[in-house]
Backbone as CSV, one residue per row, in Angstrom:
resi,resn,N_x,N_y,N_z,CA_x,CA_y,CA_z,C_x,C_y,C_z
1,MET,60.788,-213.106,140.368,59.884,-213.031,141.551,60.120,-211.790,142.805
2,GLU,61.497,-212.015,142.913,61.853,-210.982,143.911,61.840,-209.485,143.861
3,ALA,61.816,-209.089,142.643,61.583,-207.889,142.349,59.898,-207.650,142.148
4,ILE,59.159,-208.400,141.758,57.694,-208.317,141.943,57.352,-208.094,143.551
5,LEU,57.750,-208.980,144.402,57.361,-208.785,145.555,58.234,-207.885,146.269
6,SER,59.188,-207.298,146.007,59.897,-206.231,146.961,59.683,-204.915,146.129
7,ARG,58.883,-204.423,144.889,58.713,-203.121,144.493,58.018,-202.525,145.138
8,ARG,58.347,-201.385,145.623,57.486,-200.337,146.263,57.783,-198.964,145.614
9,SER,56.660,-197.749,145.680,56.644,-196.576,145.129,57.997,-196.053,145.760
10,ILE,58.538,-195.269,145.015,59.651,-194.668,145.447,59.406,-193.182,145.123
11,ARG,59.795,-192.499,146.160,59.234,-190.664,146.080,60.476,-189.856,146.209
12,LYS,61.866,-190.391,146.632,62.714,-189.907,146.989,64.028,-190.243,146.399
13,TYR,64.772,-189.564,145.359,65.847,-190.037,144.414,67.093,-189.111,144.805
14,THR,67.977,-189.774,144.336,69.532,-189.112,144.506,69.583,-188.281,143.200
15,ASN,70.903,-187.346,142.852,71.031,-186.944,141.618,71.477,-187.404,140.710
16,GLN,71.837,-188.703,141.222,72.763,-189.853,140.070,71.734,-190.063,138.716
17,THR,72.326,-189.675,137.648,71.723,-190.184,136.364,71.532,-191.638,136.100
18,VAL,70.429,-191.639,135.410,70.181,-193.105,134.739,70.837,-193.232,133.341
19,SER,71.813,-194.275,133.302,72.138,-194.376,131.907,71.121,-194.593,130.795
20,LYS,71.417,-194.091,129.405,70.610,-194.212,128.441,70.693,-195.812,128.016
21,GLU,71.669,-196.541,128.086,71.545,-198.141,128.134,70.408,-198.631,129.088
22,ILE,70.619,-197.998,129.971,69.456,-198.790,131.299,68.207,-198.342,130.577
23,VAL,67.721,-196.912,130.156,66.485,-196.499,130.087,65.937,-197.201,128.755
24,HIS,67.144,-197.975,127.833,66.832,-198.248,126.695,66.188,-199.859,126.931
25,GLU,66.964,-200.614,128.148,66.376,-201.937,128.673,65.432,-201.951,128.825
26,LEU,64.662,-200.783,129.768,63.608,-200.518,130.323,62.158,-200.311,129.434
27,LEU,62.627,-199.583,128.346,61.818,-199.544,127.363,61.543,-200.636,126.512
28,GLU,62.412,-201.250,126.473,62.635,-202.864,125.909,61.454,-203.733,126.628
29,ALA,61.668,-203.309,127.861,60.893,-204.347,128.525,59.164,-204.065,128.611
30,GLY,59.392,-202.581,128.316,57.791,-202.356,128.283,57.288,-202.782,127.319
31,MET,58.041,-202.713,126.080,57.487,-203.324,124.667,57.328,-204.805,124.458
32,CYS,57.701,-205.217,125.284,57.533,-206.902,125.449,56.020,-207.166,126.157
33,ALA,55.470,-206.232,126.691,54.489,-206.672,127.228,52.970,-207.229,126.435
34,PRO,52.068,-207.939,126.980,51.137,-208.414,125.863,50.061,-207.529,125.578
35,SER,49.757,-207.164,124.583,48.726,-206.578,124.230,47.537,-207.166,123.362
36,ALA,46.082,-206.688,123.242,45.265,-206.948,122.682,45.493,-206.982,121.248
37,GLY,45.162,-208.191,120.690,45.626,-208.335,119.120,46.875,-207.956,118.578
38,ASN,47.797,-207.994,119.478,49.197,-207.746,119.382,49.415,-206.192,118.848
39,GLU,48.562,-205.141,119.053,48.724,-204.022,118.198,49.642,-203.210,119.208
40,ARG,49.998,-203.435,120.050,51.477,-202.395,120.659,51.109,-201.035,120.273
41,PRO,49.776,-200.524,121.029,49.250,-199.597,121.130,50.512,-197.943,121.558
42,TRP,51.402,-198.514,122.383,52.013,-197.659,123.239,53.409,-196.850,122.544
43,HIS,53.749,-195.740,122.914,54.392,-194.841,122.651,55.254,-194.270,123.973
44,PHE,56.199,-194.240,124.447,57.331,-193.748,125.392,57.900,-192.153,124.841
45,ILE,57.626,-191.124,125.591,58.713,-190.060,125.686,59.181,-190.104,127.278
46,VAL,60.723,-190.244,126.982,61.673,-189.862,127.964,61.926,-188.533,128.263
47,ILE,61.617,-188.344,129.362,61.585,-186.517,129.698,62.835,-186.585,130.860
48,GLU,63.916,-185.890,130.136,65.205,-185.539,131.067,65.217,-184.180,131.340
49,GLU,64.611,-183.300,130.632,64.700,-182.124,130.890,63.702,-181.584,131.956
50,ARG,64.761,-180.537,132.945,64.160,-180.108,134.193,62.829,-179.206,134.026
51,PRO,62.520,-178.467,132.997,61.427,-177.769,133.028,60.173,-178.389,132.435
52,LEU,60.391,-179.627,131.632,59.447,-180.200,131.299,58.736,-181.353,132.778
53,LEU,59.597,-181.805,133.513,59.680,-182.116,134.525,58.564,-181.447,135.604
54,GLU,59.100,-180.183,135.470,58.210,-178.682,136.528,57.005,-179.019,135.923
55,GLU,56.900,-178.715,134.697,55.583,-178.247,133.834,54.430,-179.454,134.312
56,ILE,55.027,-180.687,134.431,54.172,-181.997,135.051,53.837,-181.544,136.216
57,MET,54.350,-180.966,136.987,54.126,-181.076,138.448,53.052,-180.112,138.724
58,LYS,52.912,-179.206,137.604,51.876,-177.982,137.477,50.370,-178.485,137.535
59,VAL,50.300,-179.399,136.550,49.190,-180.207,136.284,48.784,-181.371,136.866
60,HIS,49.634,-182.144,137.772,49.718,-183.264,138.167,49.722,-183.127,139.828
61,GLN,48.711,-183.282,140.443,49.024,-182.745,141.812,49.728,-183.828,142.955
62,PHE,49.740,-184.945,142.371,50.500,-185.784,143.249,51.959,-186.459,142.544
63,SER,52.706,-185.269,141.787,53.902,-185.713,140.899,54.804,-185.062,141.993
64,LYS,54.864,-184.351,142.940,55.811,-184.037,143.629,57.227,-184.663,143.614
65,MET,57.468,-185.843,143.379,58.610,-186.622,143.277,59.260,-186.558,142.180
66,LEU,58.662,-185.649,141.363,59.287,-185.326,140.145,60.374,-184.184,140.393
67,ASN,60.293,-183.829,141.041,61.227,-182.699,141.899,62.768,-182.819,141.791
68,GLU,62.871,-184.536,142.567,63.803,-185.119,142.729,64.143,-186.125,141.593
69,ALA,63.585,-186.572,140.513,63.494,-187.444,140.069,64.571,-187.032,138.958
70,PRO,65.250,-187.769,138.285,66.460,-187.412,137.060,65.612,-187.464,135.933
71,LEU,64.569,-188.333,135.596,63.915,-188.821,134.593,62.563,-189.174,134.691
72,ALA,61.812,-189.329,133.776,60.393,-189.856,133.492,60.173,-190.462,132.669
73,ILE,59.192,-191.392,132.384,58.972,-191.789,131.196,57.442,-191.691,131.135
74,LEU,56.766,-191.038,129.819,55.178,-190.822,129.820,55.073,-191.962,128.944
75,VAL,54.132,-192.537,129.355,53.326,-194.059,128.373,52.185,-193.412,127.788
76,CYS,52.031,-193.380,126.460,50.941,-192.844,125.983,50.244,-194.253,124.985
77,ALA,49.277,-193.894,124.324,48.640,-195.061,123.559,48.157,-194.178,122.121
78,ASP,48.267,-194.576,121.146,47.959,-194.309,120.023,46.808,-195.094,119.635
79,VAL,45.489,-194.419,119.710,44.253,-195.334,119.713,43.674,-195.699,118.619
80,THR,44.584,-195.168,117.107,44.113,-195.594,116.128,44.726,-197.382,115.989
81,CYS,45.444,-197.653,116.877,45.685,-199.202,116.992,44.787,-200.106,117.327
82,ASP,43.684,-199.632,117.757,42.728,-200.359,118.427,41.931,-201.336,117.097
83,LYS,42.407,-202.441,117.466,42.023,-203.486,116.421,40.442,-204.136,116.907
84,TYR,40.186,-203.601,117.879,38.603,-203.778,118.394,37.863,-202.583,118.943
85,PRO,37.726,-201.667,117.783,37.215,-200.328,118.131,36.093,-200.598,119.009
86,GLY,36.038,-199.484,120.333,35.024,-199.170,121.057,35.629,-200.283,122.418
87,THR,36.844,-200.700,122.413,36.782,-201.674,123.398,37.997,-200.941,124.322
88,ASN,38.680,-200.075,124.022,39.796,-199.175,125.218,40.743,-200.485,125.551
89,TYR,40.949,-201.184,124.761,41.856,-202.253,125.328,43.507,-201.662,125.636
90,TRP,43.485,-200.139,124.816,44.990,-199.545,124.992,45.017,-199.287,126.434
91,ILE,43.951,-199.376,127.064,44.350,-198.886,128.696,45.043,-200.558,129.427
92,GLN,44.453,-201.442,129.418,45.070,-202.705,129.673,46.767,-202.686,129.162
93,ASP,46.802,-202.476,127.842,47.943,-202.922,127.143,48.914,-201.784,127.815
94,CYS,48.534,-200.821,127.937,49.742,-199.692,128.577,49.862,-200.228,129.906
95,ALA,48.662,-200.404,130.866,49.190,-201.179,132.143,49.894,-202.216,132.241
96,ALA,50.188,-202.909,131.458,50.897,-204.115,131.372,52.498,-203.889,130.787
97,ALA,52.620,-202.824,129.951,53.565,-202.256,129.506,54.454,-201.581,130.699
98,THR,53.500,-200.389,131.551,54.108,-199.923,132.702,54.607,-200.899,133.505
99,GLU,54.006,-201.997,134.072,54.237,-202.532,135.100,55.424,-203.582,134.483
100,ASN,55.979,-203.702,133.004,56.723,-204.282,132.913,58.089,-203.485,133.298
101,ILE,58.035,-202.318,132.910,58.736,-201.046,132.790,59.380,-201.152,134.571
102,LEU,58.194,-200.950,135.487,58.373,-200.944,136.995,59.404,-202.044,137.225
103,ILE,59.080,-203.528,137.083,59.718,-204.243,137.697,61.115,-204.635,137.248
104,ALA,61.203,-204.061,135.621,62.713,-204.059,135.080,63.470,-203.211,135.901
105,ALA,62.820,-201.921,136.071,63.604,-200.863,137.016,64.220,-201.292,138.536
106,LYS,63.218,-202.436,139.004,63.435,-202.535,140.708,64.590,-203.947,140.215
107,GLU,64.724,-204.468,139.163,65.670,-205.328,139.116,66.934,-204.710,138.717
108,LYS,67.172,-203.532,138.260,68.176,-202.716,138.089,68.585,-201.842,139.427
109,ASP,67.627,-202.045,140.197,67.829,-201.213,141.679,67.728,-199.701,141.399
110,LEU,66.765,-199.655,140.769,66.219,-198.227,140.475,65.013,-198.092,140.995
111,GLY,64.587,-196.983,141.682,63.254,-196.458,141.943,62.300,-196.115,140.927
112,THR,60.915,-196.238,141.322,59.993,-195.908,140.474,58.738,-195.683,141.148
113,CYS,57.924,-194.667,140.333,56.721,-194.172,141.192,55.747,-193.954,139.811
114,TRP,54.622,-194.792,139.894,53.322,-194.718,138.507,52.223,-193.258,138.803
115,LEU,52.559,-192.490,138.169,51.811,-191.346,138.178,50.336,-191.647,137.112
116,GLY,49.210,-191.905,137.962,47.947,-192.139,136.713,47.716,-190.917,136.000
117,VAL,47.722,-190.908,135.022,47.401,-189.764,134.003,45.802,-189.865,133.768
118,TYR,45.378,-190.930,132.783,44.414,-191.440,132.302,43.496,-192.165,133.449
119,PRO,42.218,-191.720,133.602,41.296,-190.786,132.770,40.989,-189.514,132.866
120,LYS,41.812,-188.836,134.055,41.504,-187.801,134.850,41.488,-186.695,133.285
121,PRO,40.397,-185.960,133.153,40.625,-185.002,132.060,41.352,-184.090,132.179
122,GLU,41.456,-183.313,133.416,42.357,-182.058,133.529,43.848,-182.600,133.405
123,ARG,44.499,-183.824,133.914,45.563,-184.261,133.585,45.828,-184.766,132.080
124,VAL,44.918,-185.299,131.879,45.229,-185.941,130.097,45.521,-184.701,129.179
125,GLU,44.350,-183.438,129.599,44.871,-182.384,128.620,45.890,-181.594,129.061
126,GLY,46.409,-181.688,130.543,47.428,-180.824,130.861,48.901,-181.523,129.890
127,ILE,49.109,-182.918,130.293,49.747,-183.641,129.745,49.910,-183.361,127.919
128,ARG,48.871,-183.614,127.424,48.835,-183.613,126.340,49.161,-182.198,125.777
129,ASN,49.031,-181.082,126.188,49.316,-179.528,126.006,50.953,-179.313,125.880
130,ILE,51.419,-180.010,127.113,52.762,-179.685,127.442,53.644,-180.689,126.448
131,PHE,53.329,-181.586,125.867,53.970,-182.608,124.883,53.372,-182.728,123.690
132,ALA,52.366,-181.614,123.518,52.044,-181.741,122.365,51.676,-182.868,121.547
133,LEU,50.822,-183.738,122.193,50.293,-185.039,121.561,49.519,-184.808,120.785
134,PRO,49.165,-185.468,119.732,48.204,-185.664,118.617,46.750,-185.805,119.388
135,ALA,45.772,-185.791,118.645,44.480,-186.089,119.116,44.334,-187.276,119.465
136,HIS,44.773,-188.457,118.611,44.700,-189.598,118.634,45.792,-190.303,119.612
137,VAL,46.501,-189.584,120.440,47.445,-190.206,121.470,47.114,-190.086,122.599
138,PHE,46.504,-190.958,123.572,46.362,-190.569,125.161,47.633,-190.657,126.069
139,PRO,47.784,-189.607,126.855,48.807,-190.107,127.798,48.227,-190.608,128.900
140,PHE,48.791,-191.999,129.468,48.291,-192.827,130.073,48.571,-192.654,131.639
141,CYS,50.011,-192.148,131.594,50.746,-192.507,132.999,52.254,-191.572,132.732
142,VAL,52.790,-191.410,134.017,54.160,-191.042,134.044,54.968,-191.643,135.202
143,ILE,55.964,-192.378,134.610,56.642,-193.277,135.504,57.862,-192.373,135.906
144,ALA,57.711,-191.722,137.475,58.905,-191.328,137.980,60.149,-192.530,138.076
145,LEU,61.545,-191.948,137.639,62.411,-192.959,137.404,63.819,-192.475,137.917
146,GLY,64.745,-193.127,139.004,65.989,-192.529,139.166,66.338,-193.607,140.347
147,HIS,67.279,-193.199,140.792,68.109,-193.902,142.041,67.565,-193.932,143.042
148,PRO,67.124,-194.625,143.985,66.343,-194.389,145.394,67.380,-193.725,146.134
149,ALA,66.828,-192.654,147.030,67.485,-192.050,148.377,66.691,-192.682,149.110
150,GLU,65.594,-193.499,149.319,65.186,-194.273,150.434,64.765,-195.626,149.962
151,ILE,64.768,-196.360,151.093,64.954,-197.938,151.123,63.605,-197.929,151.850
152,LYS,62.658,-198.899,151.279,61.240,-199.101,151.677,61.083,-200.759,151.854
153,ALA,60.851,-201.278,152.979,60.786,-202.854,153.337,59.833,-203.399,152.622
154,PRO,59.986,-204.474,151.917,58.681,-204.957,151.227,57.745,-205.364,152.207
155,ILE,56.312,-205.252,151.665,55.324,-205.642,152.318,54.525,-206.734,152.002
156,VAL,54.052,-207.639,152.809,53.528,-208.758,152.008,52.106,-208.365,151.898
157,ARG,51.908,-208.602,150.570,50.293,-208.383,150.094,49.341,-209.319,149.733
158,TYR,49.988,-210.827,149.796,49.114,-211.770,149.486,48.043,-211.756,150.719
159,ASP,46.669,-211.877,150.048,45.568,-211.836,151.344,44.889,-213.022,150.518
160,GLU,44.875,-214.431,151.527,44.119,-215.198,150.831,42.544,-215.140,150.876
161,THR,41.867,-214.170,151.506,40.183,-213.720,151.345,39.951,-212.926,149.942
162,ARG,40.926,-212.766,148.892,40.589,-212.451,147.701,41.022,-213.500,146.616
163,VAL,41.213,-214.840,147.440,41.210,-215.908,146.218,40.091,-216.673,146.372
164,HIS,39.705,-217.073,145.405,38.189,-217.508,144.862,38.741,-218.591,144.160
165,HIS,38.182,-219.979,144.447,38.170,-221.146,143.611,36.712,-221.619,142.894
166,ASN,37.209,-221.236,141.294,35.930,-221.930,140.615,34.694,-221.398,140.509
167,CYS,34.068,-220.393,141.719,33.117,-219.564,141.640,33.390,-218.633,143.113
168,TRP,32.803,-217.485,142.984,32.890,-216.351,144.358,32.412,-216.896,145.387
């Protein structure tokens, strides 16, 4: 519970690398997310090459933290896995996988920042072009990842006014 309550978006990173073993564990956490019809539409691209991180910054205006992050994970969805055509459940599936990665990273004392790609057409096409994604694969988000160079205090986000019982 501590990782959930204390997780914050981190935008400053040290130059310390993240081990392949830890990246594997984070991806394993992502793949343990629930998905509609157990279709698991996600695919992940681990991005460690600096020129690719720089290309992302050209097509995503809020991705400047990638300048410092040692790596990023691109979360994608293969929409041909849609067991329920026309529902776009892949969006929820990829969001659940992304959140699992963020929480697992926090548990490992790593910092992350979720950068939304879908549904912005210019971001989707920009990322699609950089990574040569096939037409049936949609880029959902980029997760900046690394050892944090900033400490952010937890924020109490619970708001009783947003809780309703049995009806609005």
